[in-house]
Amino acid sequence: MAAQRHYDELARQLSAFGAVKRDMARILPHDCPAGSAAVLTLLERYGDMRMSKLAELLAVDMSVASRHVAHAADRGWIERLPDPADKRSRILTLTAEGHERMEDLAVRTTQLLAVRLSDWSDDEVGQLIALMSRLRDSFGDCRTTTSRGHVPVAAEASAAVQTTRTPA
Amino acid sequence: MAAQRHYDELARQLSAFGAVKRDMARILPHDCPAGSAAVLTLLERYGDMRMSKLAELLAVDMSVASRHVAHAADRGWIERLPDPADKRSRILTLTAEGHERMEDLAVRTTQLLAVRLSDWSDDEVGQLIALMSRLRDSFGDCRTTTSRGHVPVAAEASAAVQTTRTPA
DNA sequence: TATTGTTATACTCTATAACTATA
DNA sequence: TATAGTTATAGAGTATAACAATA
């Protein structure tokens, strides 16, 4: 259990962390907001998937994911193919244009981070990633796993305090 | 310099990190959105200050800070006193009601984090805070509006990782 | 002229709820 | 009835620009 004096500081860091995200978003093309970029990134990384799965990875409501997907689909970056196994569902897949767009996004991201993280060691970045990932996990946000070792978090979290697990 | 393979992963973590902030925001009182809560927190922590300083600490434009401050002032949580040294400026200060509100916020935050971080050690939380602080610092040089005295954001956190400020 | 702060406007992101079409 | 996905609506957060008052 962490000391209480750390709680306020962590909350403060989270509060001001948005500035980092906004700086990242500033380098995006004008027709590709952060939401769409996230959709493309996840599709390239994890391959074709359904809406519900994408929403889970994005850590947002499916209605939000649907909106981002519609934006990307309108621009021809992704396609929503019918799912032969379930006619209610749709399979999302990157188009050739989508892959091109992703290439562009990757270049922009790399260029920005190469500047911002110029005095970070590889190990330091790795540590930050690991801790951020674990925090998301502790908050029940890590529905997927970049690796196979997914640890369910609801169990140990609810041990300390009887908490309402997002009751509807 | 960090390896390129880490760049995409860090961008992905940042992208999905919003879910953590939203979970934190969910425990706030209905009349106190996250923006107002951040204002109260900073005023209690660093004491009375001017709008420009607050905006810097919030890492947002002053127009945004002004909006949050107006919300808090409308509810009697803070006061905007005239600055005798500069009649354009206003000194922000917490009222008694503001302190009460802060007490409530601190309790809510502590309760939530006690659950979420139940399996984190004190040192691990400190490491995360230090790395987040340093990342904000690495991104901070690009958007400083008033690069006067920079408040030591990571005062207590710098124990684990030494933050480096590259002078403009 | 430059700076401090406010306000008007517009845009992004988000969740809730109502809706459809399947299951 | 229940589930997958879409859309309409409302709310929070943000930046830009125009503005007023003061330096």
Tab-separated table of C-alpha atoms (C1' of nucleotides) in Angstrom:
chain	number	residue	atom	x	y	z
A	1	MET	CA	0.000	0.000	0.000
A	2	ALA	CA	1.409	3.327	-1.020
A	3	ALA	CA	1.754	6.206	1.395
A	4	GLN	CA	-1.098	8.650	1.363
A	5	ARG	CA	1.109	11.603	0.485
A	6	HIS	CA	1.660	9.954	-2.879
A	7	TYR	CA	-2.023	9.862	-3.688
A	8	ASP	CA	-2.407	13.585	-4.126
A	9	GLU	CA	0.735	13.747	-6.196
A	10	LEU	CA	-0.409	10.980	-8.513
A	11	ALA	CA	-3.778	12.647	-8.928
A	12	ARG	CA	-1.979	15.856	-9.746
A	13	GLN	CA	0.215	14.183	-12.356
A	14	LEU	CA	-2.828	12.637	-13.977
A	15	SER	CA	-4.555	15.984	-14.000
A	16	ALA	CA	-1.724	17.720	-15.829
A	17	PHE	CA	-0.863	14.773	-18.046
A	18	GLY	CA	-3.357	15.877	-20.652
A	19	ALA	CA	-0.844	18.430	-21.878
A	20	VAL	CA	1.369	15.604	-23.109
A	21	LYS	CA	-1.465	14.027	-25.030
A	22	ARG	CA	-2.419	17.357	-26.548
A	23	ASP	CA	1.134	17.938	-27.671
A	24	MET	CA	1.091	14.542	-29.362
A	25	ALA	CA	-2.239	15.298	-31.016
A	26	ARG	CA	-0.892	18.544	-32.428
A	27	ILE	CA	1.256	16.731	-34.990
A	28	LEU	CA	-1.658	14.811	-36.497
A	29	PRO	CA	-2.986	15.601	-39.988
A	30	HIS	CA	-5.974	17.900	-39.947
A	31	ASP	CA	-8.371	15.258	-41.225
A	32	CYS	CA	-7.202	12.691	-38.693
A	33	PRO	CA	-8.100	13.488	-35.074
A	34	ALA	CA	-6.666	11.478	-32.230
A	35	GLY	CA	-9.654	9.169	-32.052
A	36	SER	CA	-9.280	8.063	-35.643
A	37	ALA	CA	-5.537	7.687	-35.255
A	38	ALA	CA	-6.072	5.393	-32.296
A	39	VAL	CA	-8.451	3.240	-34.332
A	40	LEU	CA	-5.962	2.853	-37.151
A	41	THR	CA	-3.146	2.079	-34.747
A	42	LEU	CA	-5.063	-0.678	-33.014
A	43	LEU	CA	-6.263	-2.252	-36.240
A	44	GLU	CA	-2.760	-2.402	-37.617
A	45	ARG	CA	-1.414	-3.724	-34.373
A	46	TYR	CA	-3.979	-6.361	-33.533
A	47	GLY	CA	-5.478	-7.041	-36.935
A	48	ASP	CA	-9.120	-7.198	-37.989
A	49	MET	CA	-11.635	-7.128	-35.172
A	50	ARG	CA	-15.231	-6.354	-34.286
A	51	MET	CA	-16.544	-3.065	-32.943
A	52	SER	CA	-16.952	-4.361	-29.425
A	53	LYS	CA	-13.372	-5.546	-29.332
A	54	LEU	CA	-12.101	-2.237	-30.638
A	55	ALA	CA	-14.093	-0.309	-28.048
A	56	GLU	CA	-12.551	-2.484	-25.382
A	57	LEU	CA	-9.040	-1.761	-26.614
A	58	LEU	CA	-9.778	1.949	-26.911
A	59	ALA	CA	-11.152	1.894	-23.368
A	60	VAL	CA	-14.247	3.816	-24.417
A	61	ASP	CA	-17.936	3.107	-24.876
A	62	MET	CA	-18.854	1.362	-28.109
A	63	SER	CA	-20.835	4.392	-29.218
A	64	VAL	CA	-17.622	6.399	-29.096
A	65	ALA	CA	-15.707	3.765	-30.996
A	66	SER	CA	-18.473	3.696	-33.587
A	67	ARG	CA	-18.060	7.413	-34.102
A	68	HIS	CA	-14.317	7.200	-34.616
A	69	VAL	CA	-14.723	4.268	-36.941
A	70	ALA	CA	-17.320	6.103	-38.992
A	71	HIS	CA	-14.916	8.995	-39.406
A	72	ALA	CA	-12.157	6.689	-40.633
A	73	ALA	CA	-14.513	4.715	-42.852
A	74	ASP	CA	-15.838	7.903	-44.465
A	75	ARG	CA	-12.277	8.665	-45.536
A	76	GLY	CA	-11.665	5.201	-46.882
A	77	TRP	CA	-9.098	4.190	-44.284
A	78	ILE	CA	-11.036	1.219	-42.983
A	79	GLU	CA	-13.853	-1.039	-44.157
A	80	ARG	CA	-16.691	-2.556	-42.186
A	81	LEU	CA	-17.235	-6.001	-43.619
A	82	PRO	CA	-20.192	-8.199	-42.693
A	83	ASP	CA	-19.452	-10.910	-40.179
A	84	PRO	CA	-20.566	-14.255	-41.648
A	85	ALA	CA	-20.868	-15.686	-38.156
A	86	ASP	CA	-23.157	-12.949	-36.822
A	87	LYS	CA	-25.112	-10.632	-39.079
A	88	ARG	CA	-25.412	-8.000	-36.346
A	89	SER	CA	-21.667	-7.657	-36.214
A	90	ARG	CA	-19.131	-6.068	-38.537
A	91	ILE	CA	-15.496	-6.892	-39.087
A	92	LEU	CA	-13.206	-3.892	-39.204
A	93	THR	CA	-10.234	-4.032	-41.522
A	94	LEU	CA	-7.631	-1.539	-42.724
A	95	THR	CA	-7.698	-0.598	-46.406
A	96	ALA	CA	-4.598	0.132	-48.462
A	97	GLU	CA	-5.214	3.815	-47.854
A	98	GLY	CA	-5.495	3.074	-44.166
A	99	HIS	CA	-2.092	1.422	-44.150
A	100	GLU	CA	-0.618	4.408	-45.931
A	101	ARG	CA	-2.152	6.719	-43.396
A	102	MET	CA	-0.715	4.622	-40.618
A	103	GLU	CA	2.732	4.832	-42.137
A	104	ASP	CA	2.428	8.592	-42.106
A	105	LEU	CA	1.220	8.611	-38.512
A	106	ALA	CA	4.065	6.375	-37.396
A	107	VAL	CA	6.604	8.709	-38.985
A	108	ARG	CA	5.096	11.741	-37.293
A	109	THR	CA	4.950	10.046	-33.917
A	110	THR	CA	8.498	8.794	-34.169
A	111	GLN	CA	9.826	12.180	-35.172
A	112	LEU	CA	8.120	13.923	-32.285
A	113	LEU	CA	9.127	11.390	-29.671
A	114	ALA	CA	12.697	11.294	-30.936
A	115	VAL	CA	12.888	14.965	-30.044
A	116	ARG	CA	10.945	14.866	-26.798
A	117	LEU	CA	12.668	11.757	-25.483
A	118	SER	CA	16.122	12.634	-26.712
A	119	ASP	CA	17.568	12.485	-23.209
A	120	TRP	CA	15.700	9.368	-22.124
A	121	SER	CA	17.387	6.015	-22.068
A	122	ASP	CA	15.713	3.014	-23.586
A	123	ASP	CA	15.350	1.480	-20.159
A	124	GLU	CA	13.713	4.564	-18.704
A	125	VAL	CA	11.079	4.623	-21.425
A	126	GLY	CA	10.496	0.962	-20.852
A	127	GLN	CA	9.973	1.563	-17.161
A	128	LEU	CA	7.451	4.300	-17.810
A	129	ILE	CA	5.551	2.112	-20.249
A	130	ALA	CA	5.496	-0.763	-17.785
A	131	LEU	CA	4.224	1.403	-14.946
A	132	MET	CA	1.589	3.122	-17.078
A	133	SER	CA	0.429	-0.247	-18.316
A	134	ARG	CA	0.187	-1.534	-14.791
A	135	LEU	CA	-1.725	1.517	-13.621
A	136	ARG	CA	-4.244	1.020	-16.414
A	137	ASP	CA	-4.448	-2.559	-15.316
A	138	SER	CA	-5.090	-1.556	-11.724
A	139	PHE	CA	-7.884	0.682	-12.923
A	140	GLY	CA	-9.423	-2.179	-14.815
A	141	ASP	CA	-8.618	-0.629	-18.126
A	142	CYS	CA	-6.310	-3.256	-19.517
A	143	ARG	CA	-8.829	-5.474	-21.229
A	144	THR	CA	-6.275	-6.749	-23.624
A	145	THR	CA	-2.793	-7.551	-23.208
A	146	THR	CA	0.113	-6.856	-25.353
A	147	SER	CA	1.399	-10.108	-23.966
A	148	ARG	CA	-0.110	-13.279	-22.642
A	149	GLY	CA	0.240	-12.525	-18.981
A	150	HIS	CA	-2.992	-10.755	-18.328
A	151	VAL	CA	-3.763	-10.358	-14.671
A	152	PRO	CA	-7.381	-9.732	-13.750
A	153	VAL	CA	-7.480	-6.760	-11.453
A	154	ALA	CA	-10.983	-6.586	-10.097
A	155	ALA	CA	-10.211	-9.309	-7.621
A	156	GLU	CA	-7.402	-7.802	-5.608
A	157	ALA	CA	-8.772	-4.307	-5.889
A	158	SER	CA	-12.089	-5.131	-4.316
A	159	ALA	CA	-10.312	-6.806	-1.460
A	160	ALA	CA	-9.398	-3.549	0.246
A	161	VAL	CA	-12.660	-1.663	0.091
A	162	GLN	CA	-16.110	-2.734	-0.867
A	163	THR	CA	-16.395	-0.817	-4.081
A	164	THR	CA	-19.199	-0.471	-6.501
A	165	ARG	CA	-17.848	-1.857	-9.713
A	166	THR	CA	-19.220	0.799	-12.051
A	167	PRO	CA	-22.830	0.000	-11.296
A	168	ALA	CA	-24.601	0.697	-14.558
B	1	MET	CA	17.800	7.773	-26.886
B	2	ALA	CA	15.100	5.198	-26.564
B	3	ALA	CA	14.625	2.421	-29.069
B	4	GLN	CA	12.068	3.132	-31.750
B	5	ARG	CA	9.986	0.115	-30.898
B	6	HIS	CA	9.127	1.834	-27.635
B	7	TYR	CA	7.684	4.893	-29.320
B	8	ASP	CA	4.553	3.221	-30.592
B	9	GLU	CA	3.966	1.559	-27.274
B	10	LEU	CA	4.278	4.804	-25.358
B	11	ALA	CA	1.898	6.507	-27.761
B	12	ARG	CA	-0.547	3.669	-27.246
B	13	GLN	CA	-0.323	3.941	-23.468
B	14	LEU	CA	-0.961	7.662	-23.668
B	15	SER	CA	-3.917	7.071	-25.935
B	16	ALA	CA	-5.629	4.673	-23.542
B	17	PHE	CA	-4.580	6.519	-20.401
B	18	GLY	CA	-7.656	8.709	-20.550
B	19	ALA	CA	-9.694	5.888	-19.070
B	20	VAL	CA	-7.781	6.251	-15.819
B	21	LYS	CA	-8.513	9.950	-15.636
B	22	ARG	CA	-12.170	9.348	-16.387
B	23	ASP	CA	-12.377	6.789	-13.618
B	24	MET	CA	-10.915	9.348	-11.239
B	25	ALA	CA	-13.327	12.016	-12.410
B	26	ARG	CA	-16.294	9.750	-11.780
B	27	ILE	CA	-15.992	10.090	-8.003
B	28	LEU	CA	-16.218	13.897	-8.029
B	29	PRO	CA	-19.291	15.744	-6.720
B	30	HIS	CA	-21.713	16.721	-9.441
B	31	ASP	CA	-21.110	20.432	-9.003
B	32	CYS	CA	-17.351	20.047	-9.106
B	33	PRO	CA	-15.954	18.949	-12.467
B	34	ALA	CA	-12.331	17.913	-12.841
B	35	GLY	CA	-11.238	21.351	-13.955
B	36	SER	CA	-12.505	23.015	-10.811
B	37	ALA	CA	-11.089	20.260	-8.636
B	38	ALA	CA	-7.660	20.822	-10.177
B	39	VAL	CA	-7.869	24.528	-9.439
B	40	LEU	CA	-8.718	23.935	-5.787
B	41	THR	CA	-5.970	21.347	-5.435
B	42	LEU	CA	-3.289	23.630	-6.808
B	43	LEU	CA	-4.387	26.610	-4.724
B	44	GLU	CA	-4.277	24.595	-1.543
B	45	ARG	CA	-0.962	23.073	-2.458
B	46	TYR	CA	0.948	26.094	-3.680
B	47	GLY	CA	-1.017	28.873	-2.005
B	48	ASP	CA	-2.406	32.062	-3.487
B	49	MET	CA	-1.323	32.833	-7.015
B	50	ARG	CA	-2.191	34.743	-10.153
B	51	MET	CA	-4.174	33.454	-13.116
B	52	SER	CA	-1.128	33.118	-15.310
B	53	LYS	CA	0.695	31.027	-12.734
B	54	LEU	CA	-2.338	28.814	-12.253
B	55	ALA	CA	-2.679	28.272	-15.993
B	56	GLU	CA	0.962	27.264	-16.111
B	57	LEU	CA	0.504	24.716	-13.341
B	58	LEU	CA	-2.679	23.400	-14.939
B	59	ALA	CA	-0.801	23.113	-18.230
B	60	VAL	CA	-3.645	24.755	-20.119
B	61	ASP	CA	-4.266	28.080	-21.822
B	62	MET	CA	-5.118	30.942	-19.515
B	63	SER	CA	-8.556	31.235	-21.086
B	64	VAL	CA	-9.253	27.698	-19.923
B	65	ALA	CA	-7.966	28.405	-16.445
B	66	SER	CA	-10.148	31.499	-16.340
B	67	ARG	CA	-13.179	29.362	-17.096
B	68	HIS	CA	-12.441	26.861	-14.348
B	69	VAL	CA	-11.737	29.650	-11.888
B	70	ALA	CA	-15.012	31.369	-12.747
B	71	HIS	CA	-16.861	28.138	-12.030
B	72	ALA	CA	-15.212	27.794	-8.641
B	73	ALA	CA	-15.648	31.467	-7.819
B	74	ASP	CA	-19.355	31.312	-8.683
B	75	ARG	CA	-19.734	28.644	-6.019
B	76	GLY	CA	-17.806	30.584	-3.424
B	77	TRP	CA	-14.830	28.236	-3.280
B	78	ILE	CA	-12.263	30.826	-4.270
B	79	GLU	CA	-11.938	34.594	-4.379
B	80	ARG	CA	-10.248	36.794	-6.944
B	81	LEU	CA	-8.642	39.613	-5.016
B	82	PRO	CA	-7.073	42.634	-6.675
B	83	ASP	CA	-3.299	42.563	-6.979
B	84	PRO	CA	-1.885	45.760	-5.436
B	85	ALA	CA	1.273	45.375	-7.495
B	86	ASP	CA	-0.508	45.119	-10.859
B	87	LYS	CA	-4.080	46.235	-11.370
B	88	ARG	CA	-4.502	44.004	-14.410
B	89	SER	CA	-3.870	40.962	-12.304
B	90	ARG	CA	-5.906	39.114	-9.711
B	91	ILE	CA	-4.777	37.067	-6.768
B	92	LEU	CA	-6.603	33.784	-6.362
B	93	THR	CA	-7.216	32.512	-2.862
B	94	LEU	CA	-9.214	29.694	-1.331
B	95	THR	CA	-12.196	30.591	0.843
B	96	ALA	CA	-13.266	28.649	3.904
B	97	GLU	CA	-15.819	26.864	1.737
B	98	GLY	CA	-13.059	26.090	-0.727
B	99	HIS	CA	-10.989	24.448	1.977
B	100	GLU	CA	-13.982	22.388	3.032
B	101	ARG	CA	-14.524	21.316	-0.539
B	102	MET	CA	-10.900	20.337	-0.812
B	103	GLU	CA	-11.158	18.214	2.291
B	104	ASP	CA	-14.027	16.352	0.697
B	105	LEU	CA	-12.113	15.918	-2.551
B	106	ALA	CA	-9.051	14.624	-0.758
B	107	VAL	CA	-11.136	12.005	1.037
B	108	ARG	CA	-12.719	10.838	-2.195
B	109	THR	CA	-9.394	10.660	-3.999
B	110	THR	CA	-7.739	8.800	-1.182
B	111	GLN	CA	-10.536	6.275	-0.951
B	112	LEU	CA	-10.464	5.534	-4.646
B	113	LEU	CA	-6.698	5.249	-4.892
B	114	ALA	CA	-6.523	3.109	-1.784
B	115	VAL	CA	-8.595	0.594	-3.684
B	116	ARG	CA	-6.979	0.925	-7.066
B	117	LEU	CA	-3.417	0.943	-5.730
B	118	SER	CA	-3.950	-1.667	-3.070
B	119	ASP	CA	-1.260	-3.895	-4.520
B	120	TRP	CA	1.240	-1.142	-5.300
B	121	SER	CA	4.182	-0.492	-3.053
B	122	ASP	CA	5.018	3.003	-1.963
B	123	ASP	CA	8.188	2.907	-4.006
B	124	GLU	CA	6.392	1.799	-7.149
B	125	VAL	CA	3.956	4.682	-6.932
B	126	GLY	CA	6.874	7.018	-6.379
B	127	GLN	CA	8.595	5.719	-9.478
B	128	LEU	CA	5.513	6.217	-11.601
B	129	ILE	CA	5.082	9.747	-10.291
B	130	ALA	CA	8.706	10.553	-10.992
B	131	LEU	CA	8.583	9.214	-14.533
B	132	MET	CA	5.299	10.941	-15.335
B	133	SER	CA	6.694	14.157	-13.983
B	134	ARG	CA	9.797	13.817	-16.075
B	135	LEU	CA	7.777	13.060	-19.193
B	136	ARG	CA	5.716	16.187	-18.650
B	137	ASP	CA	8.954	18.042	-18.216
B	138	SER	CA	10.313	16.658	-21.468
B	139	PHE	CA	7.191	17.817	-23.238
B	140	GLY	CA	6.983	21.087	-21.360
B	141	ASP	CA	9.647	23.036	-23.163
B	142	CYS	CA	7.588	23.410	-26.310
B	143	ARG	CA	4.534	25.124	-24.906
B	144	THR	CA	5.736	27.453	-22.190
B	145	THR	CA	3.849	30.685	-22.470
B	146	THR	CA	5.629	32.404	-19.646
B	147	SER	CA	8.958	30.801	-19.000
B	148	ARG	CA	9.572	32.659	-15.800
B	149	GLY	CA	10.049	30.725	-12.635
B	150	HIS	CA	9.091	27.125	-13.212
B	151	VAL	CA	7.436	25.597	-10.195
B	152	PRO	CA	9.130	22.398	-9.083
B	153	VAL	CA	6.391	20.056	-10.093
B	154	ALA	CA	8.307	17.007	-9.039
B	155	ALA	CA	9.711	18.188	-5.774
B	156	GLU	CA	9.088	15.123	-3.695
B	157	ALA	CA	9.045	12.823	-6.666
B	158	SER	CA	12.561	13.632	-7.785
B	159	ALA	CA	13.921	11.239	-5.213
B	160	ALA	CA	13.643	8.304	-7.569
B	161	VAL	CA	14.428	9.905	-10.886
B	162	GLN	CA	16.312	13.107	-11.375
B	163	THR	CA	14.403	15.408	-13.643
B	164	THR	CA	16.407	17.376	-16.101
B	165	ARG	CA	15.273	20.746	-17.323
B	166	THR	CA	16.735	21.698	-20.654
B	167	PRO	CA	16.920	25.448	-20.693
B	168	ALA	CA	15.271	27.019	-23.684
C	1	DT	C1'	2.920	48.631	-27.618
C	2	DA	C1'	2.807	44.771	-24.655
C	3	DT	C1'	0.595	42.134	-21.043
C	4	DT	C1'	-3.246	40.262	-17.871
C	5	DG	C1'	-7.351	38.391	-17.842
C	6	DT	C1'	-12.261	37.609	-19.753
C	7	DT	C1'	-15.515	36.179	-23.133
C	8	DA	C1'	-17.311	34.279	-27.636
C	9	DT	C1'	-16.874	30.653	-30.728
C	10	DA	C1'	-15.803	26.229	-32.469
C	11	DC	C1'	-14.052	21.689	-32.158
C	12	DT	C1'	-12.902	17.044	-29.987
C	13	DC	C1'	-13.982	13.564	-26.931
C	14	DT	C1'	-17.105	11.220	-24.007
C	15	DA	C1'	-21.352	8.731	-21.980
C	16	DT	C1'	-26.394	7.892	-21.890
C	17	DA	C1'	-30.364	6.627	-24.101
C	18	DA	C1'	-33.269	5.517	-27.933
C	19	DC	C1'	-33.299	2.919	-31.985
C	20	DT	C1'	-32.460	-1.125	-35.693
C	21	DA	C1'	-31.494	-5.555	-36.868
C	22	DT	C1'	-30.255	-9.579	-35.722
C	23	DA	C1'	-29.635	-13.609	-32.243
D	1	DT	C1'	-35.419	-11.221	-24.375
D	2	DA	C1'	-30.824	-10.194	-25.171
D	3	DT	C1'	-26.972	-8.505	-27.912
D	4	DA	C1'	-24.145	-5.683	-31.750
D	5	DG	C1'	-23.959	-1.617	-33.523
D	6	DT	C1'	-25.650	3.247	-34.893
D	7	DT	C1'	-27.243	7.793	-33.995
D	8	DA	C1'	-29.024	11.841	-31.311
D	9	DT	C1'	-28.184	14.528	-27.564
D	10	DA	C1'	-25.863	16.680	-23.822
D	11	DG	C1'	-21.849	17.795	-21.210
D	12	DA	C1'	-16.873	18.638	-20.198
D	13	DG	C1'	-12.410	20.278	-21.863
D	14	DT	C1'	-9.671	22.714	-24.859
D	15	DA	C1'	-7.595	26.430	-28.070
D	16	DT	C1'	-7.980	30.643	-30.898
D	17	DA	C1'	-9.263	35.165	-31.413
D	18	DA	C1'	-11.330	39.439	-30.168
D	19	DC	C1'	-11.733	42.417	-26.435
D	20	DA	C1'	-10.990	45.540	-22.082
D	21	DA	C1'	-8.073	47.365	-18.719
D	22	DT	C1'	-3.618	48.330	-17.304
D	23	DA	C1'	1.510	48.438	-17.682
